[in-house]
XYZ file of C-alpha atoms in Angstrom:
359
model
C 14.153 4.683 59.883
C 11.847 4.079 56.954
C 13.190 3.174 53.546
C 12.251 5.571 50.756
C 10.661 4.026 47.707
C 11.520 5.325 44.244
C 8.579 7.037 42.588
C 7.906 5.775 39.085
C 6.046 7.691 36.385
C 4.445 6.370 33.257
C 6.373 7.404 30.150
C 4.852 8.963 27.081
C 3.335 6.680 24.502
C 2.615 6.985 20.784
C -1.071 7.301 21.714
C -0.209 10.330 23.872
C 1.312 11.873 20.726
C -1.941 11.310 18.854
C -1.264 8.023 17.037
C -3.343 4.962 17.958
C -1.499 1.900 16.668
C -4.251 -0.482 17.782
C -6.962 1.415 15.898
C -4.822 1.587 12.767
C -4.062 -2.125 12.953
C -7.734 -3.037 13.254
C -8.665 -0.651 10.417
C -6.034 -2.189 8.138
C -7.370 -5.654 8.909
C -10.978 -4.635 8.347
C -10.450 -3.036 4.920
C -8.846 -6.145 3.431
C -12.279 -7.644 2.788
C -13.176 -4.548 0.755
C -9.968 -4.849 -1.255
C -10.760 -8.488 -2.060
C -13.919 -7.418 -3.900
C -11.614 -5.916 -6.565
C -9.300 -8.932 -6.864
C -8.966 -11.114 -9.927
C -6.995 -14.382 -10.274
C -3.983 -12.197 -11.143
C -3.709 -10.929 -7.570
C -1.583 -12.981 -5.179
C -3.031 -12.464 -1.731
C -0.550 -11.102 0.804
C -2.679 -9.481 3.533
C 0.119 -8.815 6.040
C 2.887 -8.148 3.542
C 4.914 -5.023 2.919
C 3.776 -4.821 -0.697
C 1.008 -5.910 -3.051
C 1.568 -8.825 -5.431
C 0.271 -9.066 -8.978
C 1.095 -11.939 -11.352
C 2.071 -10.583 -14.765
C 2.415 -13.827 -16.700
C -1.195 -14.901 -16.360
C -2.346 -11.636 -17.899
C 0.449 -10.530 -20.160
C 0.806 -13.739 -22.159
C -1.610 -12.270 -24.708
C 0.842 -9.400 -25.277
C 3.847 -9.760 -27.573
C 5.603 -6.617 -26.322
C 3.796 -5.490 -23.167
C 4.502 -1.965 -21.960
C 3.614 -1.003 -18.402
C 1.910 2.381 -18.066
C 1.669 4.234 -14.748
C 0.082 7.374 -13.359
C -0.502 9.007 -10.002
C -3.058 11.620 -8.973
C -5.343 12.954 -6.260
C -8.651 14.798 -6.156
C -7.464 18.258 -5.099
C -9.688 20.499 -3.017
C -12.824 18.572 -3.919
C -11.983 16.927 -0.607
C -13.199 20.118 1.078
C -16.693 19.466 -0.290
C -16.642 15.971 1.241
C -15.588 17.451 4.580
C -18.294 20.116 4.466
C -20.991 17.552 3.671
C -19.548 14.794 5.868
C -20.026 12.535 2.845
C -17.057 10.350 1.990
C -18.383 7.395 -0.026
C -17.784 8.812 -3.516
C -14.490 10.674 -3.210
C -12.659 7.365 -3.687
C -14.369 6.920 -7.049
C -12.940 10.314 -8.012
C -9.476 9.155 -7.004
C -9.590 6.014 -9.123
C -11.104 7.905 -12.053
C -8.355 10.516 -12.072
C -5.734 7.773 -12.245
C -7.275 5.241 -14.644
C -8.661 7.841 -17.060
C -5.114 9.144 -17.440
C -3.736 5.807 -18.619
C -6.660 4.730 -20.803
C -5.795 7.637 -23.116
C -2.634 5.687 -23.993
C -4.722 2.602 -24.716
C -3.647 0.937 -21.455
C -5.774 -1.506 -19.509
C -5.519 -0.755 -15.759
C -4.074 -3.668 -13.782
C -3.756 -2.566 -10.179
C -3.936 0.493 -7.951
C -2.367 1.545 -4.651
C -3.822 4.261 -2.461
C -2.374 6.661 0.113
C -4.896 7.810 2.714
C -3.416 10.139 5.339
C -5.320 11.741 8.221
C -4.797 13.568 11.486
C -6.536 10.712 13.257
C -7.971 7.465 11.986
C -11.741 7.642 12.249
C -12.764 4.171 11.051
C -16.294 5.092 9.935
C -15.068 7.943 7.707
C -12.098 6.111 6.231
C -14.156 2.975 5.585
C -16.463 5.125 3.445
C -13.443 6.425 1.516
C -12.188 2.888 0.928
C -15.675 1.835 -0.182
C -15.471 4.486 -2.900
C -11.987 3.436 -3.976
C -13.096 -0.190 -4.212
C -16.140 0.834 -6.251
C -13.967 2.855 -8.627
C -11.668 -0.127 -9.059
C -14.596 -2.404 -9.852
C -15.908 0.104 -12.392
C -12.535 0.147 -14.149
C -11.609 -3.525 -13.779
C -8.634 -2.593 -11.641
C -7.425 -4.439 -8.518
C -6.816 -2.524 -5.283
C -3.826 -4.474 -3.972
C -2.406 -2.243 -1.250
C -1.880 1.190 0.199
C -0.836 3.229 3.190
C -2.943 4.881 5.910
C -0.619 7.106 7.981
C -1.960 8.865 11.042
C -0.360 12.329 11.197
C -1.578 14.394 14.176
C -0.732 18.074 13.961
C -0.212 17.896 10.207
C -3.823 17.775 9.013
C -6.786 19.569 10.545
C -8.972 17.418 12.769
C -11.453 15.270 10.822
C -9.620 15.932 7.543
C -7.608 13.596 5.352
C -5.790 13.527 2.030
C -5.782 10.835 -0.624
C -3.591 9.934 -3.566
C -3.570 6.998 -5.942
C -1.008 5.197 -8.084
C -2.126 2.971 -10.949
C -0.267 0.559 -13.238
C -1.664 -0.646 -16.549
C -0.470 -2.431 -19.668
C -0.623 -1.860 -23.416
C 0.873 -3.594 -26.438
C 3.862 -1.564 -27.621
C 2.590 -1.079 -31.171
C -0.895 -0.228 -29.855
C 0.197 2.737 -27.741
C -2.040 5.710 -28.546
C 0.087 8.848 -28.567
C -1.420 11.194 -31.158
C 1.544 11.008 -33.563
C -0.649 10.089 -36.552
C -3.188 12.876 -36.022
C -3.468 15.124 -39.080
C -5.628 17.983 -40.392
C -9.065 16.752 -41.406
C -9.387 14.270 -38.535
C -12.525 14.424 -36.414
C -12.662 15.311 -32.712
C -15.163 13.219 -30.753
C -16.207 14.195 -27.242
C -17.533 12.017 -24.442
C -19.754 13.762 -21.933
C -18.670 14.414 -18.365
C -20.831 13.756 -15.311
C -20.329 17.338 -14.168
C -17.353 19.180 -12.721
C -15.402 15.941 -12.090
C -12.349 16.684 -9.871
C -10.789 19.887 -11.182
C -11.352 23.567 -10.561
C -12.666 23.234 -7.011
C -10.540 26.041 -5.623
C -12.449 28.375 -7.950
C -15.740 26.581 -7.261
C -15.331 27.106 -3.524
C -14.326 30.731 -4.035
C -17.464 31.384 -6.096
C -20.061 29.617 -3.974
C -18.769 29.767 -0.421
C -16.593 32.892 -0.279
C -18.365 35.185 -2.725
C -21.989 33.990 -2.736
C -21.966 32.738 0.911
C -23.981 29.684 -0.111
C -24.325 26.448 1.872
C -23.991 22.906 0.556
C -27.632 22.323 1.560
C -28.915 25.208 -0.570
C -31.292 24.286 -3.379
C -30.279 25.139 -6.940
C -33.880 25.120 -8.183
C -33.862 28.849 -8.881
C -30.941 28.230 -11.238
C -32.754 25.431 -13.049
C -31.290 22.421 -11.246
C -33.477 20.181 -9.105
C -30.785 19.376 -6.536
C -28.727 20.940 -3.764
C -25.379 22.633 -4.286
C -23.549 19.959 -2.316
C -25.158 17.060 -4.176
C -24.153 18.606 -7.500
C -20.591 19.355 -6.465
C -19.914 15.930 -4.934
C -20.919 13.976 -8.068
C -18.126 11.489 -8.790
C -15.893 11.684 -11.843
C -16.971 9.453 -14.714
C -14.748 6.451 -15.428
C -14.355 5.818 -19.177
C -12.127 2.753 -19.053
C -14.444 -0.153 -19.843
C -16.287 1.562 -22.687
C -13.070 2.713 -24.363
C -11.390 -0.668 -23.927
C -14.414 -2.308 -25.516
C -13.997 -0.072 -28.565
C -10.220 -0.575 -28.768
C -10.492 -4.343 -28.402
C -13.010 -4.489 -31.258
C -10.381 -3.063 -33.613
C -7.328 -5.127 -32.720
C -5.920 -5.099 -36.258
C -6.360 -1.363 -36.746
C -5.585 1.537 -34.452
C -8.873 3.333 -35.101
C -8.351 5.902 -32.322
C -5.377 8.158 -33.102
C -5.268 10.121 -29.874
C -7.151 10.719 -26.645
C -7.124 13.450 -24.024
C -8.547 13.265 -20.500
C -10.031 16.716 -19.873
C -8.801 17.583 -16.398
C -7.193 20.747 -15.001
C -6.590 23.120 -17.889
C -9.858 22.211 -19.555
C -10.278 21.717 -23.287
C -7.842 24.511 -24.122
C -4.804 23.005 -22.430
C -5.374 19.245 -22.454
C -6.104 18.700 -26.153
C -2.816 20.299 -27.345
C -0.873 17.760 -25.276
C -1.632 15.066 -27.883
C -1.349 17.178 -31.034
C 1.696 16.754 -33.291
C 3.463 19.775 -34.741
C 1.513 21.510 -37.480
C -1.874 20.574 -36.033
C -4.490 22.591 -34.195
C -8.110 21.895 -33.258
C -11.272 23.865 -33.910
C -14.210 23.038 -31.659
C -17.769 24.091 -32.386
C -19.358 25.225 -29.155
C -22.929 24.461 -30.312
C -22.190 20.760 -30.872
C -22.531 19.724 -27.222
C -24.625 20.638 -24.209
C -22.819 22.312 -21.332
C -24.153 21.074 -17.958
C -26.107 23.713 -16.076
C -23.654 23.781 -13.172
C -21.069 25.523 -15.355
C -23.515 28.273 -16.271
C -24.251 28.715 -12.571
C -20.560 28.967 -11.687
C -20.013 31.532 -14.427
C -23.039 33.666 -13.561
C -22.673 33.581 -9.774
C -18.930 34.141 -9.899
C -18.751 36.506 -12.841
C -16.150 34.257 -14.460
C -15.303 35.076 -18.086
C -15.594 32.568 -20.940
C -11.854 32.099 -21.398
C -11.313 31.331 -17.727
C -14.155 28.812 -17.705
C -12.624 27.011 -20.686
C -9.166 26.988 -19.056
C -10.363 25.616 -15.716
C -13.301 23.265 -16.326
C -14.186 20.400 -18.666
C -17.402 22.254 -19.682
C -19.260 18.982 -20.204
C -16.602 17.039 -22.131
C -14.626 14.622 -19.963
C -12.743 12.760 -22.693
C -11.746 13.595 -26.272
C -10.905 11.078 -29.017
C -9.285 11.815 -32.391
C -10.191 9.697 -35.409
C -9.890 9.938 -39.168
C -12.971 11.294 -40.950
C -13.546 7.960 -42.678
C -13.640 6.120 -39.330
C -15.735 8.653 -37.404
C -19.121 6.999 -37.936
C -17.703 3.587 -37.069
C -16.263 4.913 -33.828
C -19.494 6.694 -32.925
C -21.439 3.480 -33.523
C -18.959 1.494 -31.418
C -19.281 4.002 -28.591
C -23.066 3.731 -28.682
C -22.824 -0.039 -28.372
C -20.395 0.422 -25.477
C -23.049 2.591 -23.775
C -20.835 5.677 -23.912
C -22.295 7.725 -26.778
C -20.000 10.321 -28.242
C -20.473 13.320 -30.492
C -18.364 15.075 -33.111
C -17.402 18.381 -31.491
C -14.766 19.647 -33.880
C -12.012 19.006 -36.383
C -8.233 18.956 -36.585
C -6.903 21.878 -38.620
C -3.523 23.248 -39.595
C -1.901 25.269 -36.854
C 0.519 25.334 -33.960
C -0.889 23.012 -31.279
C -3.688 25.264 -30.130
C -7.447 24.939 -29.613
C -9.904 27.415 -31.127
C -13.544 27.392 -30.021
C -16.112 28.956 -32.336
């Protein structure tokens, strides 16, 4: 009589469920060298730790009453453009820009940033390109990339797609916080040019070009007056204003020359500027004082989008707005020129109820 042997079967693994722990571990190890390119002496290296370390004392000793400033953001559906083009090396710059531009308006110097990069499956080549962009954005803003998370979430995201978010921490002297409280009628509104669409309004952009006009990212825009392709124009990274603005602010340490700043993101000029206006103040912008990039004219004409909607959705060529007293306007404009971020007077603060008029 033969003895029966018990049949054994291999149990399910995490890899069977779509998550490759080995690939993730190697990816995490590989990106540390990219992170180190953003480090300063303030960063305490902790490559295998559960959190990033940043030494406050070595940096904050110059501050009497340091206030930490934080912000978090993503890049919205601009990610869809990266997927369509299979181009992922600039979307990380957008991520950093959306975070650091939001805290520079308070006068805060960015210290460090964490990223969240989730995907259905870790594809090292693609995600390395994303990290390259994040590291570049951090270098452009003087910010250290000290950590993050890269979850692999099969079944949650479409194949070959990912999502990104960033969290930044900065610092500002308490009595140097720029909050718009001293803005008053008669002050000048100075605009800094955008590099294009930046990272807002892409749900409408995609509706116009890909759903309505049935265009491809490879299509030339020469017939519309732009010597580039649609994809190349749409994927342009968001401008980072941090170093130029900090240079101006640091030049005037004894005087708060800038009264208020607004990062022109979703909501455009009409909805972002009122966020910094005190009661009793409004703003009148003169439309002929700045050049609107051609891409906005193309969006409007191809999509049949009305003027009001364009102004509520897009930056229309102005990525950052600064408020300054009339007597300091020329000084600020000169400082901006020296900081290689020339500005222009685009309007004036008037009496009113926290609203923007464009004439």
